[in-house]
CSV table of C-alpha atoms in Angstrom, one decimal:
chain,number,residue,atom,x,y,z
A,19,UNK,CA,26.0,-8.2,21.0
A,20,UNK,CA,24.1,-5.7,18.5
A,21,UNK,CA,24.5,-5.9,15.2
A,22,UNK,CA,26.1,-2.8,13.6
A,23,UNK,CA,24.3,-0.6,11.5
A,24,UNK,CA,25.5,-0.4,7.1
A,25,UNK,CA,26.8,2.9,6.5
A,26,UNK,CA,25.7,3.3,3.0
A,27,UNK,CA,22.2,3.9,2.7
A,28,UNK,CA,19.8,4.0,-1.0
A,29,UNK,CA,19.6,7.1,-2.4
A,30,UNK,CA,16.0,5.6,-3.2
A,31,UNK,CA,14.2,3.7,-0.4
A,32,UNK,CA,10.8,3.1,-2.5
A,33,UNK,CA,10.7,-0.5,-3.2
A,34,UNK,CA,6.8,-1.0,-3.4
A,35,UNK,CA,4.9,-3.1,-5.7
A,36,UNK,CA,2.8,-0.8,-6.8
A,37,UNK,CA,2.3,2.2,-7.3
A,38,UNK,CA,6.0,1.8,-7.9
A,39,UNK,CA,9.4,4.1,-7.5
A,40,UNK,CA,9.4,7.0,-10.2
A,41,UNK,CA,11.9,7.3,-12.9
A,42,UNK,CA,15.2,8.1,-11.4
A,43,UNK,CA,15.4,12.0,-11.2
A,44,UNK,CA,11.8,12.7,-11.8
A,45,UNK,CA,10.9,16.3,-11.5
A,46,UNK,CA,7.1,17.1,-11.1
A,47,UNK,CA,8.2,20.4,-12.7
A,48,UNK,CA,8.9,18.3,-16.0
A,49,UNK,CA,5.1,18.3,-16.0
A,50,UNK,CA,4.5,21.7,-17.0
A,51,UNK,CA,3.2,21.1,-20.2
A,52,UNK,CA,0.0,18.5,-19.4
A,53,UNK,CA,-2.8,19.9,-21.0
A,54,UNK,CA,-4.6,20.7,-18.0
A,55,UNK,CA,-8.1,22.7,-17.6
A,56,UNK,CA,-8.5,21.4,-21.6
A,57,UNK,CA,-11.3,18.8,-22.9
A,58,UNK,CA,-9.2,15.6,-23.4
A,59,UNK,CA,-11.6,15.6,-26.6
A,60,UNK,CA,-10.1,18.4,-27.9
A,61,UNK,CA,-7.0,18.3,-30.5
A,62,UNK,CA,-4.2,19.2,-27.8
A,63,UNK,CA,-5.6,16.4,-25.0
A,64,UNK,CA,-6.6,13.9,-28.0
A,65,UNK,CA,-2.9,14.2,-29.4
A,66,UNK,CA,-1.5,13.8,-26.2
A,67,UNK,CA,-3.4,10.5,-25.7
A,68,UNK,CA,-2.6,9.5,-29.3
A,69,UNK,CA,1.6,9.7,-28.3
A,70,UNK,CA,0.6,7.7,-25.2
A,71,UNK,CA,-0.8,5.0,-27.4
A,72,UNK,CA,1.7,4.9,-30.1
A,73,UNK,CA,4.5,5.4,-27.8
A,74,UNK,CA,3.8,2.3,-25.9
A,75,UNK,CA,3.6,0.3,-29.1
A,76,UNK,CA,6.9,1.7,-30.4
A,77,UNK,CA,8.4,0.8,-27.4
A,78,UNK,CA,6.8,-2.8,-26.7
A,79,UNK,CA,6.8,-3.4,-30.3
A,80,UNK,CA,3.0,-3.8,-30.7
A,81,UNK,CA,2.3,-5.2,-33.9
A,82,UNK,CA,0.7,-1.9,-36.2
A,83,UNK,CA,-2.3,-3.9,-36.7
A,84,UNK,CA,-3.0,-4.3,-32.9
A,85,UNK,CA,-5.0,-2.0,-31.5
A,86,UNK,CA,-4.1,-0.1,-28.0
A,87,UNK,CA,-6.5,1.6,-25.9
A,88,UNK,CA,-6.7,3.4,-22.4
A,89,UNK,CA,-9.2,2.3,-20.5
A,90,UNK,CA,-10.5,3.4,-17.0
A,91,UNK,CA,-10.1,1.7,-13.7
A,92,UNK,CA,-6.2,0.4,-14.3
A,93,UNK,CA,-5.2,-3.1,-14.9
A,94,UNK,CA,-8.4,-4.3,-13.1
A,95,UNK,CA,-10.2,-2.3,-15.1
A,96,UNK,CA,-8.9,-3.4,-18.4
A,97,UNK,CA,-9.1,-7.3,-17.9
A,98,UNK,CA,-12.6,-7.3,-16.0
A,99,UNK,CA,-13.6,-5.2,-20.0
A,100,UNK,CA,-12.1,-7.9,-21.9
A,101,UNK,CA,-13.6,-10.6,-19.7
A,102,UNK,CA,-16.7,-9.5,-19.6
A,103,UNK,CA,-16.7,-8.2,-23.6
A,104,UNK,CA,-15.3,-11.6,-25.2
A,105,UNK,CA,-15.9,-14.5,-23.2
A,106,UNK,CA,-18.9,-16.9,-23.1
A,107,UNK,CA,-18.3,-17.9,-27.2
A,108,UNK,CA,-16.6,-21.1,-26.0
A,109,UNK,CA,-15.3,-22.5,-22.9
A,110,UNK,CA,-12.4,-20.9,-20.8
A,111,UNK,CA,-9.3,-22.1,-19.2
A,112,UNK,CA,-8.9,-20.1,-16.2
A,113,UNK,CA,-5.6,-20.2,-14.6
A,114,UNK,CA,-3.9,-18.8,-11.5
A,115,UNK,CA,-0.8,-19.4,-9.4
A,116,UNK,CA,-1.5,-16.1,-7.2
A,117,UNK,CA,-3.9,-14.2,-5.8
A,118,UNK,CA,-4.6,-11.8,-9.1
A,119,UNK,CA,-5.5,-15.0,-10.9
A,120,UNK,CA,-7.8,-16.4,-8.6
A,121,UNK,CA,-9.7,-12.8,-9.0
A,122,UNK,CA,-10.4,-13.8,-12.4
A,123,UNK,CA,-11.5,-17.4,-12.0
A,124,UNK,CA,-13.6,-16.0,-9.3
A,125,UNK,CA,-15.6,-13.7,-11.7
A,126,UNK,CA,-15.7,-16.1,-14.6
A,127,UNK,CA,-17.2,-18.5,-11.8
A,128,UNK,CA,-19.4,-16.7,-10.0
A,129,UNK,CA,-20.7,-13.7,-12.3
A,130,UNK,CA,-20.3,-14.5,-15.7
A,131,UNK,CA,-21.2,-18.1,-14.7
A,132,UNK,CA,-19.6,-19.4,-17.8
A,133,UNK,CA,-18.4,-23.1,-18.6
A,134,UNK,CA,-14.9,-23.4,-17.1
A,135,UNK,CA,-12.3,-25.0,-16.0
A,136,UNK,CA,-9.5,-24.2,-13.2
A,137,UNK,CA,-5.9,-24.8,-13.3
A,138,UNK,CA,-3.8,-23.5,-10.2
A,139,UNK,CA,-0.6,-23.8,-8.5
A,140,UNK,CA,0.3,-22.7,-4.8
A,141,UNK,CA,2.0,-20.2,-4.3
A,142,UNK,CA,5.5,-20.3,-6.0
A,143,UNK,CA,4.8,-22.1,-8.5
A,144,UNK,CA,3.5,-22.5,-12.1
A,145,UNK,CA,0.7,-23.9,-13.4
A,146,UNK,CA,1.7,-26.3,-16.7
A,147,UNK,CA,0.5,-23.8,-19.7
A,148,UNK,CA,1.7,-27.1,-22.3
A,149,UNK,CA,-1.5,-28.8,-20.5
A,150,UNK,CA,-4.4,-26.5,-21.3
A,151,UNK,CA,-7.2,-27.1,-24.1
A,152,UNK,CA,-6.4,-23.5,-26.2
A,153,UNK,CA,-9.2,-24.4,-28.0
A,154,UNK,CA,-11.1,-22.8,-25.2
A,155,UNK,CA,-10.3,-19.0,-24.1
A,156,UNK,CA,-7.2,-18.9,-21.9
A,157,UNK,CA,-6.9,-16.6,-19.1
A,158,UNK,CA,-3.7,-16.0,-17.2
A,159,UNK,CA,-1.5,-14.3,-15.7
A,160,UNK,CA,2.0,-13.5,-17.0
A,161,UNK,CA,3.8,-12.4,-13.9
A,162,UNK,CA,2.3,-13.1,-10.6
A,163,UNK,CA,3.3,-9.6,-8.8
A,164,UNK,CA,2.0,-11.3,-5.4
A,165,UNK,CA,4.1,-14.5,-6.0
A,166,UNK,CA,7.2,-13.6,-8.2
A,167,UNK,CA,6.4,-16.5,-10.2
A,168,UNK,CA,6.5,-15.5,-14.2
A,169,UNK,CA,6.1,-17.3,-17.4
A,170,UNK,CA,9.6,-18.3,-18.4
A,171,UNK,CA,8.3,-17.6,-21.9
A,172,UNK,CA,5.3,-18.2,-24.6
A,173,UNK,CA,6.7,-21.0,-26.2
A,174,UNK,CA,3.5,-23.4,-25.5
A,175,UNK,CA,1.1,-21.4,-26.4
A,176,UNK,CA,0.1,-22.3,-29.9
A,177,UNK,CA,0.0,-20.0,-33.0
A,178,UNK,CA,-3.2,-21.9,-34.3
A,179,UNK,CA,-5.1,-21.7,-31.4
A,180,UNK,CA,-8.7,-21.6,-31.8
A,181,UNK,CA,-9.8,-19.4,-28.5
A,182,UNK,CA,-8.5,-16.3,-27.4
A,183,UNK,CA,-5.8,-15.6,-24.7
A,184,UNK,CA,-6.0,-13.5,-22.4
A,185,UNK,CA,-3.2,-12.4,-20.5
A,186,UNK,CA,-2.8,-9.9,-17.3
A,187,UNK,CA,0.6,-8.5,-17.9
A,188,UNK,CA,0.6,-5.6,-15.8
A,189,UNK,CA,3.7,-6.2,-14.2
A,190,UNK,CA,5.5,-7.9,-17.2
A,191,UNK,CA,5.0,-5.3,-19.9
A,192,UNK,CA,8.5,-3.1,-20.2
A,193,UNK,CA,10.1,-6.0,-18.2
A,194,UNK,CA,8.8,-8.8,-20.4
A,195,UNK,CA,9.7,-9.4,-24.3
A,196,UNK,CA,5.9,-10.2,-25.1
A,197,UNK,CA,5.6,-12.6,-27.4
A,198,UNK,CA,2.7,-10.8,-29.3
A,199,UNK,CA,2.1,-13.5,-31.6
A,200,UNK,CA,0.5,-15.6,-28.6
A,201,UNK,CA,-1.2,-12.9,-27.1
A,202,UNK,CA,-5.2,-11.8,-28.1
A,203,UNK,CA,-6.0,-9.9,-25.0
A,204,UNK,CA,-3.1,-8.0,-22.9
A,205,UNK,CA,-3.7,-5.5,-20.3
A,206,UNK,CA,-1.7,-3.5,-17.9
A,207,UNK,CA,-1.3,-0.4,-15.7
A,208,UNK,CA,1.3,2.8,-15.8
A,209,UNK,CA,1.6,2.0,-12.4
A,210,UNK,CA,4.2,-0.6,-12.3
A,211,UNK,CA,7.0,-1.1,-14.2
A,212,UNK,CA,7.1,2.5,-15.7
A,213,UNK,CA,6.3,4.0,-12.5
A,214,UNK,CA,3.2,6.3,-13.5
A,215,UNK,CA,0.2,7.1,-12.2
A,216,UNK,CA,-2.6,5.6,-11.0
A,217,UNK,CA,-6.4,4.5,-12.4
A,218,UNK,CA,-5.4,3.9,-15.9
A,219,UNK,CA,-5.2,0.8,-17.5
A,220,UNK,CA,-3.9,-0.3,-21.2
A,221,UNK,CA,-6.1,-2.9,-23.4
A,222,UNK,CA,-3.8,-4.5,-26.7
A,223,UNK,CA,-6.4,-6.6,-28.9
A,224,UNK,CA,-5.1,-8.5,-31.4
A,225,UNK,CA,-7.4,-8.5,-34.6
A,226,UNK,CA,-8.6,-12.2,-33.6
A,227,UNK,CA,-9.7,-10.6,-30.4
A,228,UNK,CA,-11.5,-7.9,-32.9
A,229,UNK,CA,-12.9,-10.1,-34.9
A,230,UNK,CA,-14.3,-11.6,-31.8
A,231,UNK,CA,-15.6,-8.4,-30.5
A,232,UNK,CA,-17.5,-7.5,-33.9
A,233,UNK,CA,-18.9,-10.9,-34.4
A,234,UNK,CA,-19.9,-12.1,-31.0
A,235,UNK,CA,-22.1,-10.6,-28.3
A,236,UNK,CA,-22.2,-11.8,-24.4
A,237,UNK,CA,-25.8,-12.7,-23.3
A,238,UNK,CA,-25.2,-10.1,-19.9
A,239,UNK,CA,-25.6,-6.8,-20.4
A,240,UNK,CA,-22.2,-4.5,-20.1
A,241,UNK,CA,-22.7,-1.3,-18.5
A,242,UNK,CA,-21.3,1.4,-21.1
A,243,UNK,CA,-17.9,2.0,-19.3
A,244,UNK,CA,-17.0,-1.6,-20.4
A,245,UNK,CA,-19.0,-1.5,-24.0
A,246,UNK,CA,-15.7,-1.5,-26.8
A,247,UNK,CA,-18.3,-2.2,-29.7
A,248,UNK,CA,-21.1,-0.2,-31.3
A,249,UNK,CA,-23.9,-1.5,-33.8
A,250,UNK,CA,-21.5,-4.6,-34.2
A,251,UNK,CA,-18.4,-2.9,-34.8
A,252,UNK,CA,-15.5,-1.9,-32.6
A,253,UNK,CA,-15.7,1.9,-31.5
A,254,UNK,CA,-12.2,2.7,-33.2
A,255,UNK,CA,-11.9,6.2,-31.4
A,256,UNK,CA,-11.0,4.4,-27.8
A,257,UNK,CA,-7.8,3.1,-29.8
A,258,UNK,CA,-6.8,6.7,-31.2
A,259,UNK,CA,-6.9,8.9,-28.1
A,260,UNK,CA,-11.0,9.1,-27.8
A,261,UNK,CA,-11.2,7.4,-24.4
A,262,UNK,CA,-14.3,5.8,-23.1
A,263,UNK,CA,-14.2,8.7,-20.2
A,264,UNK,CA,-12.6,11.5,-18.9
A,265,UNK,CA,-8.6,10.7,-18.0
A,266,UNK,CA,-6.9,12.6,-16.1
A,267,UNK,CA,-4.5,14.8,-18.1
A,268,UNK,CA,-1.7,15.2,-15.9
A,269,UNK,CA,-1.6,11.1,-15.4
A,270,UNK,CA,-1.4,11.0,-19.2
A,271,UNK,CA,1.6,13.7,-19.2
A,272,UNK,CA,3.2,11.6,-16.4
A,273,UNK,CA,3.2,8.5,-18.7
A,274,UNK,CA,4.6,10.3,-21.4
A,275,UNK,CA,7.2,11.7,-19.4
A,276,UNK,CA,7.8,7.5,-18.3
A,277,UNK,CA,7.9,7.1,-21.8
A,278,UNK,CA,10.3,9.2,-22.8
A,279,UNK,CA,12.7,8.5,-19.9
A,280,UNK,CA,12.1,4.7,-21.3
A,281,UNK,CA,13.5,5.7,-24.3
A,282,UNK,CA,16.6,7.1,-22.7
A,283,UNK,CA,17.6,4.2,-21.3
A,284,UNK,CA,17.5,2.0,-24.0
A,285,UNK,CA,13.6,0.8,-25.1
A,286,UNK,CA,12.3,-2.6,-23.8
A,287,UNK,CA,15.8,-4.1,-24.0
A,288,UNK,CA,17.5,-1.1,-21.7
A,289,UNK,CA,14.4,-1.5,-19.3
A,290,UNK,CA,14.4,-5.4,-19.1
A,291,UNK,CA,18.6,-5.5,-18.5
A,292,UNK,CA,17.7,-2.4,-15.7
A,293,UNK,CA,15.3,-5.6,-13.7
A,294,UNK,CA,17.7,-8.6,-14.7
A,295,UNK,CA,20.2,-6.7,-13.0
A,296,UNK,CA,18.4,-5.9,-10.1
A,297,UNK,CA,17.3,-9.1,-9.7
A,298,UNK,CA,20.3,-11.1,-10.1
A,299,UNK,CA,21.7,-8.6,-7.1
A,300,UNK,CA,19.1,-10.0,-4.7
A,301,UNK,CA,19.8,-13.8,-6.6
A,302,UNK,CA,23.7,-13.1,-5.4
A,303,UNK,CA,22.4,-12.1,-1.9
A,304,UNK,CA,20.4,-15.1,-1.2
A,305,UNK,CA,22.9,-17.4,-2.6
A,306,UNK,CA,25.6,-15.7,-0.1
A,307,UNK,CA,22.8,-16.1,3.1
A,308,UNK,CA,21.2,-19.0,4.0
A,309,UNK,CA,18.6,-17.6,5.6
A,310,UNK,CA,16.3,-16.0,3.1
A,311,UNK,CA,15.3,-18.0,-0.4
A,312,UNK,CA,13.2,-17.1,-3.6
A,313,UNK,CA,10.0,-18.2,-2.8
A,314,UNK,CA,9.6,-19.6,-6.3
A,315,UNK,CA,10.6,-23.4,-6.3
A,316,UNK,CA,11.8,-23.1,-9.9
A,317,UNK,CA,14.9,-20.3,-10.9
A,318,UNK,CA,13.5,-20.4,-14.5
A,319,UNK,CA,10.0,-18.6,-13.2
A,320,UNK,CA,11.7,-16.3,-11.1
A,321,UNK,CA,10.3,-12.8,-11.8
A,322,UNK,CA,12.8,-10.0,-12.4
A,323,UNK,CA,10.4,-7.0,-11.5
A,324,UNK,CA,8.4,-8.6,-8.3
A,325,UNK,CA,10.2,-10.4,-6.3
A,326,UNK,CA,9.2,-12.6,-3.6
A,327,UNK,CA,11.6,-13.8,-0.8
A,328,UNK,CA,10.9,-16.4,2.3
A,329,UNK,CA,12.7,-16.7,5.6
A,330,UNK,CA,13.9,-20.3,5.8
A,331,UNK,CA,16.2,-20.0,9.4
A,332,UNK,CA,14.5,-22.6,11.7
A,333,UNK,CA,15.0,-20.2,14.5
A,334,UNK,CA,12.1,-18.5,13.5
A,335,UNK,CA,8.4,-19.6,15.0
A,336,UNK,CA,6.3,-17.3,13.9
A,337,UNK,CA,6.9,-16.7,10.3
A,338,UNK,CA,4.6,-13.7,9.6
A,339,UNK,CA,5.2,-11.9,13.0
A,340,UNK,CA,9.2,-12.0,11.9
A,341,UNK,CA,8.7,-10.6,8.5
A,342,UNK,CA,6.7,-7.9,9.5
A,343,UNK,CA,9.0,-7.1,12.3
A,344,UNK,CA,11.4,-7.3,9.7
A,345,UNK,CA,9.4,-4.8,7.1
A,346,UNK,CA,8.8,-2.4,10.2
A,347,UNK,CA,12.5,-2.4,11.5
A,348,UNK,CA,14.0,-1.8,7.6
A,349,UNK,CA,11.1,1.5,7.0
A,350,UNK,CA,11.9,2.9,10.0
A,351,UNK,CA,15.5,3.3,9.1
A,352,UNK,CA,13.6,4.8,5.7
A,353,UNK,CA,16.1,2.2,3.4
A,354,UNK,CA,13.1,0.1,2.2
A,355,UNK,CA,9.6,1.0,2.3
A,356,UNK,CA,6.6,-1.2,1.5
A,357,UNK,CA,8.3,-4.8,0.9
A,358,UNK,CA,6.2,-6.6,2.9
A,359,UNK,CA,4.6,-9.9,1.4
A,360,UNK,CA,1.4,-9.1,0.0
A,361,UNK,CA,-1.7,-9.9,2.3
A,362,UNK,CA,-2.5,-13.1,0.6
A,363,UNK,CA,0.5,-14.4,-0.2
A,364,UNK,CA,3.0,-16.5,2.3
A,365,UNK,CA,5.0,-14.5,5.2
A,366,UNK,CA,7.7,-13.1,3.8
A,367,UNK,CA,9.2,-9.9,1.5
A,368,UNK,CA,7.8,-8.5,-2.0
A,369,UNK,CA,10.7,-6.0,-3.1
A,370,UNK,CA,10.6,-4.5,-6.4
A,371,UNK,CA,13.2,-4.6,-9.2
A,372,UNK,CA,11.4,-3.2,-11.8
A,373,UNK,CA,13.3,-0.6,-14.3
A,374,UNK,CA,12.6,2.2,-12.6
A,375,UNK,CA,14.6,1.1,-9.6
A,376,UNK,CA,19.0,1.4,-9.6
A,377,UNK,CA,20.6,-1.3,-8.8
A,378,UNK,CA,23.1,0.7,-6.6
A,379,UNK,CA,19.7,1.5,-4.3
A,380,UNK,CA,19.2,-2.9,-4.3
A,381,UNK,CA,22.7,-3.4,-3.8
A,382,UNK,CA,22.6,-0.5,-0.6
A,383,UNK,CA,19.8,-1.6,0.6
A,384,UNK,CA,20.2,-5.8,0.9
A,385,UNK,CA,23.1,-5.4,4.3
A,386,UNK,CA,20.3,-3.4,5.9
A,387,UNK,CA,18.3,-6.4,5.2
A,388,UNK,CA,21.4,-8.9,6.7
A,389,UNK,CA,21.1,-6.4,9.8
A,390,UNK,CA,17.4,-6.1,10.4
A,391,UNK,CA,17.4,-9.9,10.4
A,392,UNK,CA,19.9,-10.4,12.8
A,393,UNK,CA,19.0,-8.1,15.0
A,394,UNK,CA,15.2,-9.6,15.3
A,395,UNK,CA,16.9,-12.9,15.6
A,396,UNK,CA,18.9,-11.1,18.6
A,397,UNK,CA,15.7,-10.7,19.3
A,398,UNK,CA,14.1,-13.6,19.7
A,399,UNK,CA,16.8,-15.5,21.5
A,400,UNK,CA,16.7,-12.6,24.2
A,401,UNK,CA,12.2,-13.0,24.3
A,402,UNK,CA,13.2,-17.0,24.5
């Protein structure tokens, strides 16, 4: 017998992991003013970029002597820049529990070629931060967007460390209470948890990190979109709205426009109870059906913006094949699009919970999820 259809649809069926759903009731007509056709080194562009920067620290509560750039090439961009600029002083502790991760032990391995070692966990879970030698540089992590495994918080990471850490937030900032204090290097995209555009990513330096910058130089040679320092001193003017290249203006009025929706909803503390909520709808779901589980092993490292969810009914042979069918069956109804697992990552579903997305769209969407898997398990016993 088929399965009958929810009535209730979301109002929002854009779940991805990035790029990620708009603010609710964005308006491209609330772009208007982006200072388009101008030199973004001119006063109008440069003070746009300026309220970008300060903006973002208001709302993360950057410390005021932190500096915050925006950098080309998004997240990606940002962390191969601080890799490649501070690294190679001392040794590093490269760490990864998801594909993101491995991406940077594989460059500190294999093209900076710097002494290292590797600390991993499968997929799901965490690798033990308490462990590591933070005497060394420390790359991680924060969230693993491919795993929905997070840090449950900064606790073990020492204030009087000797190396730098340097931390890949980019789906953690706005949904994370960064612990600043233990953080040299963070980096992130508008692409996530704000929902803006692509190809832009943020750099936060501490002023250890500076002091690294102005007092150390790598033995490779940087090409000049990744140079931050100038006749040994930091080139200030990337951290005030001068940007290393050309932005795109109407990306930079989007973000503001992010911004300023951030605001209305409360700051950092409106935007991470907007995820926690989220989340704990989808927590209440799989508690309620036995079939489908957080793939991470421990509820403490759960991530509340992207979540990862496994299949765990033993009628199912072909894990991948019934996830995708699953993905397919729920876009094609247009109530969830892009939630598939990411490529790397085990079989299963990625959906997003970042602030950006209502809860009323999770809670509409999760019975079209209990009917899409019952009717491929219909399915398969019919094939069988």
């Amino acid at each position: 017998m088929a399965t009958q259809q929810p009535v209730t649809r979301p109002a929002n069926p854009r779940f991805s992991s990035g790029p990620c759903a708009k603010p609710p009731a964005y308006d491209l007509s609330r772009l208007a003013s982006a200072t388009l056709g101008r030199s973004h080194r001119a006063a109008p562009g440069k003070a746009k970029l300026l309220a970008a920067i300060e903006t973002t620290r208001e709302i993360l509560g950057v410390p005021a002597d932190y500096k915050i750039g925006i950098v080309p090439a998004s997240d990606t961009g940002a962390f191969e820049m601080a890799m490649w600029s501070l690294l190679g002083e001392r040794p590093a502790e490269m760490v990864a529990w998801e594909s993101f991760g491995a991406g940077w032990v594989t460059d500190v391995a294999k093209q900076l070629k710097i002494e290292h070692s590797v600390h991993t966990a499968d997929y799901g879970e965490i690798v033990d931060m308490a462990a590591l030698n933070y005497d060394n540089d420390v790359c991680f992590t924060w969230n693993g967007t491919t795993s929905g495994v997070r840090l449950p918080s900064g606790d073990v990471i020492p204030s009087d460390r000797a190396g730098l850490t340097l931390c890949d937030a980019t789906s953690a900032a706005f949904a994370v209470d960064l612990p600043w204090d233990k953080l040299d290097v963070t980096t992130f995209s508008w692409q996530k948890v704000l929902g803006g555009e692509a190809a832009h990513g943020m750099l936060i330096l501490s002023p250890r990190a500076v002091e690294r910058l102005e007092s150390y130089t790598p033995p490779w040679p940087l090409p000049k979109i990744f140079r931050l320092t100038k006749g040994g001193k930091l080139i200030d003017g990337i951290f005030s709205g001068a940007t290393i290249n050309t932005p795109s203006m109407l990306c930079v009025e989007d973000y503001l426009l992010a911004l300023d929706w951030a605001k209305s909803v409360g700051g950092l503390q409106g935007l991470i109870a907007r995820a926690d909520a989220n989340t704990a709808a989808i927590s209440a779901f799989a508690e309620t059906h036995d079939w489908i589980d957080f793939l991470a092993v421990d509820p403490a490292t759960r991530s509340n913006t992207s979540v990862c969810l496994k299949f765990t009914d033993d009628r199912i042979t072909d894990g991948a094949a019934f996830a995708k069918a699953v993905a397919k069956r729920l876009a094609d109804e247009d109530v969830a699009l892009d939630i598939g697992a990411y490529r790397d990552a085990p079989a299963g579903l990625r959906i997003w919970c970042g602030g950006t997305v209502e809860t009323a769209d999770i809670e509409a969407m999760l019975p079209w999820l209990a009917w899409a898997f019952e009717t491929e398990i219909e399915a398969l016993a019919v094939s069988a």
